[in-house]
PDB file of C-alpha atoms and ligand atoms in Angstrom:
ATOM      1  CA  MET A   1     -12.751  16.737  14.562  1.00 90.00           C
ATOM      2  CA  SER A   2     -11.332  18.016  11.378  1.00 95.00           C
ATOM      3  CA  VAL A   3      -9.822  16.627   9.082  1.00 97.00           C
ATOM      4  CA  SER A   4      -6.958  17.776  10.135  1.00 97.00           C
ATOM      5  CA  GLU A   5      -6.699  17.464  13.168  1.00 97.00           C
ATOM      6  CA  ARG A   6      -7.010  13.915  13.190  1.00 98.00           C
ATOM      7  CA  LEU A   7      -4.146  13.951  10.642  1.00 98.00           C
ATOM      8  CA  HIS A   8      -2.181  15.544  13.096  1.00 97.00           C
ATOM      9  CA  LYS A   9      -2.958  13.472  15.677  1.00 97.00           C
ATOM     10  CA  ILE A  10      -1.817  10.194  14.226  1.00 98.00           C
ATOM     11  CA  LEU A  11       0.836  11.986  13.312  1.00 97.00           C
ATOM     12  CA  ASP A  12       2.185  12.840  16.408  1.00 97.00           C
ATOM     13  CA  THR A  13       1.998   8.992  17.410  1.00 96.00           C
ATOM     14  CA  LEU A  14       4.127   8.021  14.119  1.00 98.00           C
ATOM     15  CA  PRO A  15       7.944   7.285  15.258  1.00 97.00           C
ATOM     16  CA  GLU A  16       9.933   8.972  12.835  1.00 96.00           C
ATOM     17  CA  GLY A  17      10.326   7.502   9.238  1.00 96.00           C
ATOM     18  CA  VAL A  18       7.437   5.867   9.575  1.00 98.00           C
ATOM     19  CA  LYS A  19       5.208   7.076   6.356  1.00 98.00           C
ATOM     20  CA  LEU A  20       1.475   7.383   6.099  1.00 98.00           C
ATOM     21  CA  VAL A  21      -0.607   6.875   3.392  1.00 98.00           C
ATOM     22  CA  ALA A  22      -3.994   8.254   3.403  1.00 98.00           C
ATOM     23  CA  VAL A  23      -6.416   6.028   2.446  1.00 98.00           C
ATOM     24  CA  SER A  24      -8.927   8.084   0.187  1.00 98.00           C
ATOM     25  CA  LYS A  25     -11.033   5.883  -1.345  1.00 98.00           C
ATOM     26  CA  PHE A  26     -14.472   6.402  -1.619  1.00 97.00           C
ATOM     27  CA  HIS A  27     -13.778   9.843  -0.634  1.00 97.00           C
ATOM     28  CA  PRO A  28     -14.570  12.969  -2.264  1.00 97.00           C
ATOM     29  CA  ALA A  29     -11.636  15.457  -3.946  1.00 97.00           C
ATOM     30  CA  GLU A  30     -12.399  18.142  -1.110  1.00 97.00           C
ATOM     31  CA  ARG A  31     -11.717  15.851   1.618  1.00 97.00           C
ATOM     32  CA  LEU A  32      -8.305  14.706  -0.043  1.00 98.00           C
ATOM     33  CA  GLN A  33      -7.514  19.057  -0.471  1.00 98.00           C
ATOM     34  CA  GLU A  34      -8.172  19.378   3.231  1.00 98.00           C
ATOM     35  CA  ALA A  35      -5.098  17.229   3.922  1.00 98.00           C
ATOM     36  CA  TYR A  36      -3.488  17.930   1.546  1.00 98.00           C
ATOM     37  CA  ASP A  37      -3.711  21.934   2.822  1.00 98.00           C
ATOM     38  CA  ALA A  38      -2.594  19.889   6.493  1.00 98.00           C
ATOM     39  CA  GLY A  39       1.363  18.926   4.953  1.00 98.00           C
ATOM     40  CA  GLN A  40      -0.696  15.395   3.483  1.00 98.00           C
ATOM     41  CA  ARG A  41       1.393  14.248  -0.110  1.00 98.00           C
ATOM     42  CA  ILE A  42       0.469  10.838   0.005  1.00 98.00           C
ATOM     43  CA  PHE A  43      -2.542   8.917  -0.524  1.00 98.00           C
ATOM     44  CA  GLY A  44      -3.938   5.334  -0.911  1.00 98.00           C
ATOM     45  CA  GLU A  45      -7.057   4.436  -3.471  1.00 98.00           C
ATOM     46  CA  SER A  46      -8.305   1.396  -4.027  1.00 98.00           C
ATOM     47  CA  ARG A  47      -9.664   1.737  -7.535  1.00 98.00           C
ATOM     48  CA  PRO A  48      -8.245   2.982 -10.794  1.00 98.00           C
ATOM     49  CA  GLN A  49     -10.540   4.750 -12.447  1.00 98.00           C
ATOM     50  CA  GLU A  50     -10.974   6.771  -9.291  1.00 98.00           C
ATOM     51  CA  MET A  51      -7.246   7.745  -8.766  1.00 98.00           C
ATOM     52  CA  ALA A  52      -7.382   8.666 -12.127  1.00 98.00           C
ATOM     53  CA  ALA A  53      -9.883  11.434 -11.719  1.00 98.00           C
ATOM     54  CA  LYS A  54      -8.268  12.751  -8.347  1.00 98.00           C
ATOM     55  CA  TYR A  55      -4.875  13.040  -9.994  1.00 98.00           C
ATOM     56  CA  GLU A  56      -6.573  15.309 -12.482  1.00 98.00           C
ATOM     57  CA  GLN A  57      -8.282  17.528 -10.222  1.00 98.00           C
ATOM     58  CA  LEU A  58      -5.418  17.434  -7.001  1.00 98.00           C
ATOM     59  CA  PRO A  59      -2.007  19.040  -7.189  1.00 98.00           C
ATOM     60  CA  ALA A  60       0.673  17.358  -8.980  1.00 98.00           C
ATOM     61  CA  ASP A  61       2.853  16.762  -6.188  1.00 98.00           C
ATOM     62  CA  ILE A  62       1.240  14.048  -4.163  1.00 98.00           C
ATOM     63  CA  GLU A  63       2.192  10.607  -4.315  1.00 98.00           C
ATOM     64  CA  TRP A  64      -0.542   8.130  -5.408  1.00 98.00           C
ATOM     65  CA  HIS A  65      -0.390   4.600  -3.733  1.00 98.00           C
ATOM     66  CA  MET A  66      -2.223   1.731  -5.422  1.00 98.00           C
ATOM     67  CA  ILE A  67      -3.582  -0.185  -2.399  1.00 98.00           C
ATOM     68  CA  GLY A  68      -6.161  -2.189  -3.599  1.00 96.00           C
ATOM     69  CA  HIS A  69      -5.918  -5.481  -5.575  1.00 95.00           C
ATOM     70  CA  LEU A  70      -5.637  -4.405  -9.580  1.00 97.00           C
ATOM     71  CA  GLN A  71      -6.042  -6.175 -12.098  1.00 97.00           C
ATOM     72  CA  THR A  72      -4.013  -6.124 -15.140  1.00 98.00           C
ATOM     73  CA  ASN A  73      -5.504  -4.570 -17.726  1.00 98.00           C
ATOM     74  CA  LYS A  74      -6.467  -1.483 -15.649  1.00 98.00           C
ATOM     75  CA  VAL A  75      -2.767  -1.073 -15.260  1.00 98.00           C
ATOM     76  CA  LYS A  76      -2.455   1.327 -17.786  1.00 98.00           C
ATOM     77  CA  MET A  77      -4.725   3.572 -16.660  1.00 98.00           C
ATOM     78  CA  ILE A  78      -2.419   4.288 -13.870  1.00 98.00           C
ATOM     79  CA  ALA A  79       1.009   3.857 -15.226  1.00 98.00           C
ATOM     80  CA  PRO A  80       1.662   7.512 -16.127  1.00 98.00           C
ATOM     81  CA  PHE A  81       1.848   9.095 -12.557  1.00 98.00           C
ATOM     82  CA  VAL A  82       1.011   5.900  -9.643  1.00 98.00           C
ATOM     83  CA  ALA A  83       4.048   6.604  -7.096  1.00 98.00           C
ATOM     84  CA  MET A  84       4.017   2.682  -5.904  1.00 98.00           C
ATOM     85  CA  ILE A  85       1.071  -0.729  -6.283  1.00 98.00           C
ATOM     86  CA  SER A  86       0.990  -1.898  -3.038  1.00 98.00           C
ATOM     87  CA  SER A  87      -1.304  -4.133  -3.707  1.00 97.00           C
ATOM     88  CA  VAL A  88       1.020  -6.866  -5.925  1.00 98.00           C
ATOM     89  CA  ASP A  89       0.025 -10.399  -5.906  1.00 96.00           C
ATOM     90  CA  SER A  90       0.959 -11.785  -9.337  1.00 96.00           C
ATOM     91  CA  GLU A  91       3.218 -12.086 -11.429  1.00 96.00           C
ATOM     92  CA  ARG A  92       1.440 -11.409 -14.007  1.00 97.00           C
ATOM     93  CA  LEU A  93       0.915  -8.144 -12.449  1.00 98.00           C
ATOM     94  CA  ILE A  94       4.280  -7.883 -12.143  1.00 98.00           C
ATOM     95  CA  GLU A  95       4.655  -8.404 -15.839  1.00 98.00           C
ATOM     96  CA  GLU A  96       2.311  -5.860 -16.859  1.00 98.00           C
ATOM     97  CA  ILE A  97       3.451  -2.983 -14.399  1.00 98.00           C
ATOM     98  CA  GLU A  98       7.061  -3.624 -15.966  1.00 98.00           C
ATOM     99  CA  ARG A  99       5.432  -3.115 -19.445  1.00 98.00           C
ATOM    100  CA  GLN A 100       3.305  -0.082 -18.675  1.00 98.00           C
ATOM    101  CA  ALA A 101       5.871   1.222 -16.728  1.00 98.00           C
ATOM    102  CA  ALA A 102       7.972   0.938 -19.503  1.00 98.00           C
ATOM    103  CA  ARG A 103       6.064   2.679 -21.897  1.00 98.00           C
ATOM    104  CA  ASN A 104       5.898   5.726 -20.038  1.00 98.00           C
ATOM    105  CA  ASN A 105       9.747   5.936 -19.302  1.00 98.00           C
ATOM    106  CA  ARG A 106       9.045   5.679 -16.364  1.00 98.00           C
ATOM    107  CA  THR A 107      10.325   3.243 -12.730  1.00 98.00           C
ATOM    108  CA  ILE A 108       6.866   2.495 -10.482  1.00 98.00           C
ATOM    109  CA  GLU A 109       7.703   1.327  -7.372  1.00 98.00           C
ATOM    110  CA  ILE A 110       5.188  -1.615  -5.703  1.00 98.00           C
ATOM    111  CA  LEU A 111       5.102  -3.779  -2.730  1.00 98.00           C
ATOM    112  CA  LEU A 112       4.688  -7.677  -2.664  1.00 98.00           C
ATOM    113  CA  GLU A 113       1.337  -8.163  -1.094  1.00 98.00           C
ATOM    114  CA  ALA A 114       1.698 -11.858   0.890  1.00 98.00           C
ATOM    115  CA  HIS A 115      -1.457 -13.237   2.482  1.00 97.00           C
ATOM    116  CA  VAL A 116      -0.700 -14.314   6.423  1.00 96.00           C
ATOM    117  CA  ALA A 117      -4.614 -13.452   7.730  1.00 95.00           C
ATOM    118  CA  ASP A 118      -7.287 -16.038   8.143  1.00 90.00           C
ATOM    119  CA  GLU A 119      -9.670 -14.685   5.669  1.00 84.00           C
ATOM    120  CA  GLN A 120     -10.006 -16.456   2.276  1.00 81.00           C
ATOM    121  CA  THR A 121     -10.921 -13.598   0.797  1.00 78.00           C
ATOM    122  CA  LYS A 122      -7.726 -11.509   1.937  1.00 78.00           C
ATOM    123  CA  SER A 123      -5.629 -11.515  -1.767  1.00 88.00           C
ATOM    124  CA  GLY A 124      -1.581 -11.859  -1.901  1.00 95.00           C
ATOM    125  CA  TRP A 125       0.316 -14.685  -2.404  1.00 96.00           C
ATOM    126  CA  SER A 126       1.347 -16.982   0.070  1.00 96.00           C
ATOM    127  CA  PRO A 127       4.881 -17.169   2.057  1.00 97.00           C
ATOM    128  CA  ASP A 128       5.344 -20.033   0.203  1.00 97.00           C
ATOM    129  CA  GLU A 129       4.641 -18.647  -3.222  1.00 96.00           C
ATOM    130  CA  LEU A 130       6.264 -15.660  -2.360  1.00 97.00           C
ATOM    131  CA  LYS A 131       9.381 -17.107  -1.566  1.00 98.00           C
ATOM    132  CA  ALA A 132       9.785 -19.478  -4.373  1.00 97.00           C
ATOM    133  CA  TYR A 133       9.199 -16.649  -6.838  1.00 97.00           C
ATOM    134  CA  VAL A 134      11.123 -14.033  -5.598  1.00 97.00           C
ATOM    135  CA  ALA A 135      14.079 -16.726  -5.590  1.00 96.00           C
ATOM    136  CA  SER A 136      13.425 -17.739  -9.211  1.00 96.00           C
ATOM    137  CA  GLY A 137      15.043 -14.337  -9.846  1.00 94.00           C
ATOM    138  CA  ALA A 138      12.579 -12.946 -12.500  1.00 95.00           C
ATOM    139  CA  LEU A 139      12.132  -9.809 -10.672  1.00 94.00           C
ATOM    140  CA  ALA A 140      15.806  -9.226 -12.083  1.00 91.00           C
ATOM    141  CA  ALA A 141      14.746  -8.757 -15.180  1.00 91.00           C
ATOM    142  CA  MET A 142      12.242  -5.951 -14.414  1.00 96.00           C
ATOM    143  CA  PRO A 143      14.333  -2.865 -14.839  1.00 97.00           C
ATOM    144  CA  HIS A 144      11.255  -0.662 -14.573  1.00 98.00           C
ATOM    145  CA  ILE A 145       9.952  -1.907 -10.843  1.00 98.00           C
ATOM    146  CA  ARG A 146      11.699  -0.569  -7.864  1.00 98.00           C
ATOM    147  CA  VAL A 147      10.402  -3.634  -5.460  1.00 98.00           C
ATOM    148  CA  ARG A 148      10.592  -1.788  -2.121  1.00 98.00           C
ATOM    149  CA  GLY A 149       9.180  -3.879   0.126  1.00 98.00           C
ATOM    150  CA  LEU A 150       6.125  -5.988   1.349  1.00 98.00           C
ATOM    151  CA  MET A 151       2.652  -5.489   2.163  1.00 98.00           C
ATOM    152  CA  THR A 152       0.233  -7.240   4.053  1.00 98.00           C
ATOM    153  CA  ILE A 153      -3.733  -6.524   5.458  1.00 97.00           C
ATOM    154  CA  ALA A 154      -4.335  -8.852   9.183  1.00 96.00           C
ATOM    155  CA  THR A 155      -6.873 -10.531  10.276  1.00 96.00           C
ATOM    156  CA  ASN A 156     -10.150  -8.499  10.640  1.00 94.00           C
ATOM    157  CA  THR A 157     -10.607  -9.694  14.256  1.00 95.00           C
ATOM    158  CA  ASP A 158     -11.092  -8.605  17.683  1.00 95.00           C
ATOM    159  CA  ASN A 159      -8.677 -10.829  19.199  1.00 97.00           C
ATOM    160  CA  GLU A 160      -5.133  -8.993  19.627  1.00 97.00           C
ATOM    161  CA  GLY A 161      -3.486 -12.050  19.431  1.00 98.00           C
ATOM    162  CA  ILE A 162      -4.366 -13.420  16.537  1.00 97.00           C
ATOM    163  CA  ILE A 163      -3.214  -9.887  14.364  1.00 98.00           C
ATOM    164  CA  ARG A 164      -0.088 -10.117  15.902  1.00 98.00           C
ATOM    165  CA  ARG A 165       1.053 -13.234  15.012  1.00 98.00           C
ATOM    166  CA  ASP A 166       0.288 -12.546  11.240  1.00 97.00           C
ATOM    167  CA  PHE A 167       2.259  -8.940  11.617  1.00 98.00           C
ATOM    168  CA  GLN A 168       5.136 -11.671  13.846  1.00 98.00           C
ATOM    169  CA  HIS A 169       4.556 -13.969  10.237  1.00 98.00           C
ATOM    170  CA  ILE A 170       4.869 -10.817   7.287  1.00 98.00           C
ATOM    171  CA  ARG A 171       7.824  -9.415   9.787  1.00 98.00           C
ATOM    172  CA  ASP A 172       9.458 -12.932   9.848  1.00 98.00           C
ATOM    173  CA  LEU A 173       8.536 -13.207   6.027  1.00 98.00           C
ATOM    174  CA  PHE A 174      10.117  -9.155   5.438  1.00 98.00           C
ATOM    175  CA  GLU A 175      13.667 -10.173   6.907  1.00 98.00           C
ATOM    176  CA  GLU A 176      14.372 -13.380   5.799  1.00 97.00           C
ATOM    177  CA  LEU A 177      13.629 -12.594   2.071  1.00 97.00           C
ATOM    178  CA  LYS A 178      15.501  -9.276   1.898  1.00 96.00           C
ATOM    179  CA  SER A 179      18.618 -10.823   1.579  1.00 94.00           C
ATOM    180  CA  HIS A 180      17.313 -10.371  -2.305  1.00 95.00           C
ATOM    181  CA  PHE A 181      16.953  -7.622  -2.426  1.00 95.00           C
ATOM    182  CA  ASP A 182      18.948  -4.280  -3.352  1.00 93.00           C
ATOM    183  CA  SER A 183      19.305  -1.470   0.132  1.00 95.00           C
ATOM    184  CA  ASN A 184      15.634  -0.606  -1.630  1.00 96.00           C
ATOM    185  CA  PHE A 185      14.132  -2.986   0.514  1.00 98.00           C
ATOM    186  CA  ASP A 186      12.854  -0.783   3.675  1.00 98.00           C
ATOM    187  CA  THR A 187       9.452  -0.933   3.407  1.00 98.00           C
ATOM    188  CA  LEU A 188       6.943  -3.079   5.015  1.00 98.00           C
ATOM    189  CA  SER A 189       3.609  -1.611   5.315  1.00 98.00           C
ATOM    190  CA  ILE A 190       1.255  -2.694   7.836  1.00 98.00           C
ATOM    191  CA  GLY A 191      -1.112  -1.140  10.107  1.00 98.00           C
ATOM    192  CA  MET A 192      -4.671   0.635   9.608  1.00 98.00           C
ATOM    193  CA  SER A 193      -7.042   2.325  11.432  1.00 98.00           C
ATOM    194  CA  ASP A 194      -7.842  -0.035  13.761  1.00 96.00           C
ATOM    195  CA  ASP A 195      -4.441  -1.884  14.288  1.00 97.00           C
ATOM    196  CA  TYR A 196      -1.601   0.869  13.146  1.00 98.00           C
ATOM    197  CA  PRO A 197      -0.431   1.003  17.309  1.00 98.00           C
ATOM    198  CA  ILE A 198       0.662  -2.847  17.226  1.00 98.00           C
ATOM    199  CA  ALA A 199       1.885  -3.014  13.750  1.00 98.00           C
ATOM    200  CA  LEU A 200       4.309  -0.127  15.170  1.00 98.00           C
ATOM    201  CA  GLU A 201       5.681  -2.488  17.162  1.00 98.00           C
ATOM    202  CA  TYR A 202       6.677  -5.071  14.649  1.00 98.00           C
ATOM    203  CA  GLY A 203       8.333  -2.296  12.277  1.00 98.00           C
ATOM    204  CA  SER A 204       5.813  -1.289  10.377  1.00 98.00           C
ATOM    205  CA  THR A 205       7.280   1.490   8.355  1.00 98.00           C
ATOM    206  CA  MET A 206       4.819   2.810   6.403  1.00 98.00           C
ATOM    207  CA  VAL A 207       0.604   2.557   7.488  1.00 98.00           C
ATOM    208  CA  ARG A 208      -2.214   3.053   5.330  1.00 98.00           C
ATOM    209  CA  ILE A 209      -5.033   4.951   7.330  1.00 98.00           C
ATOM    210  CA  GLY A 210      -8.453   5.731   6.615  1.00 98.00           C
ATOM    211  CA  THR A 211     -11.203   6.216   8.745  1.00 98.00           C
ATOM    212  CA  ALA A 212      -9.201   7.091  11.340  1.00 98.00           C
ATOM    213  CA  ILE A 213      -8.148  10.326   9.437  1.00 98.00           C
ATOM    214  CA  PHE A 214     -11.495  10.826   6.920  1.00 98.00           C
ATOM    215  CA  GLY A 215     -14.347   9.321   8.547  1.00 96.00           C
ATOM    216  CA  ALA A 216     -16.641   5.923   7.618  1.00 95.00           C
ATOM    217  CA  ARG A 217     -16.318   5.592   3.856  1.00 94.00           C
ATOM    218  CA  GLU A 218     -20.157   5.804   2.472  1.00 86.00           C
ATOM    219  CA  TYR A 219     -19.546   2.910  -0.530  1.00 82.00           C
TER     220      TYR A 219
HETATM  221  C1  PLP B 301      -9.129   0.771   2.774  1.00 55.02           C
HETATM  222  C2  PLP B 301      -7.922   0.042   3.047  1.00 55.02           C
HETATM  223  C3  PLP B 301      -7.122   0.921   4.497  1.00 55.02           C
HETATM  224  C4  PLP B 301      -7.550   1.396   5.275  1.00 55.02           C
HETATM  225  O1  PLP B 301      -8.602   0.901   6.252  1.00 55.02           O
HETATM  226  P1  PLP B 301      -9.009   1.755   7.545  1.00 55.02           P
HETATM  227  O2  PLP B 301      -9.644   0.986   8.256  1.00 55.02           O
HETATM  228  O3  PLP B 301     -10.263   2.982   7.055  1.00 55.02           O
HETATM  229  O4  PLP B 301      -7.375   2.602   7.626  1.00 55.02           O
HETATM  230  C5  PLP B 301      -5.928   0.377   4.270  1.00 55.02           C
HETATM  231  N1  PLP B 301      -5.338  -1.025   3.623  1.00 55.02           N
HETATM  232  C6  PLP B 301      -5.715  -1.429   2.595  1.00 55.02           C
HETATM  233  C7  PLP B 301      -5.314  -1.913   1.683  1.00 55.02           C
HETATM  234  C8  PLP B 301      -7.439  -0.850   2.353  1.00 55.02           C
HETATM  235  O5  PLP B 301      -8.470  -1.326   1.318  1.00 55.02           O
END
């Protein structure tokens, strides 16, 4: 199947209003262009250098989403053009995004990444740390950042019960934190190639899908 066929097969299964981030990390620009030609406009990348290089090569109306762990010293590389950073996992990173967005006269949208999975390797705030940070009101002092919601990666397992537990957990946290934000806080980014049909049951509004569109990545 072509990229276009796979893309449309997935789009056909997404409820109205659910956004698809085509996760294109490690794939060459030509593959992204195929998806673009099939109508896709949101692309997710995990490495700043790679995203910046693809931004230079591909059409200007692409919405670039940073989905991988971002070091604070790399924010400036993508701040001039990135639409959303969905892997925001520390206060220091937020402060640097605010600084770089201001320097570029832009507003950058972010998702707060929470850690609910079993693996310690996954990044993100613990739910308690995140609640404390949001309640501190620090985000109110960030005029160049728009907090759109939460992101998480579920435990990597064949045990569907554990995946459901993780999605329920992030959904509860999303509902709980909502009252601290305005109506822009409307995005729950959950679901990847293997688990997005389950994520949709838990209210996902943004799925991040790579392998099911572009095939296996070559690292
Ligand atoms: C790589 C990645 C994805 C896409 O994973 P697939 O299994 O290829 O769909 C989604 N989200 C994040 C944060 C990723 O790093």
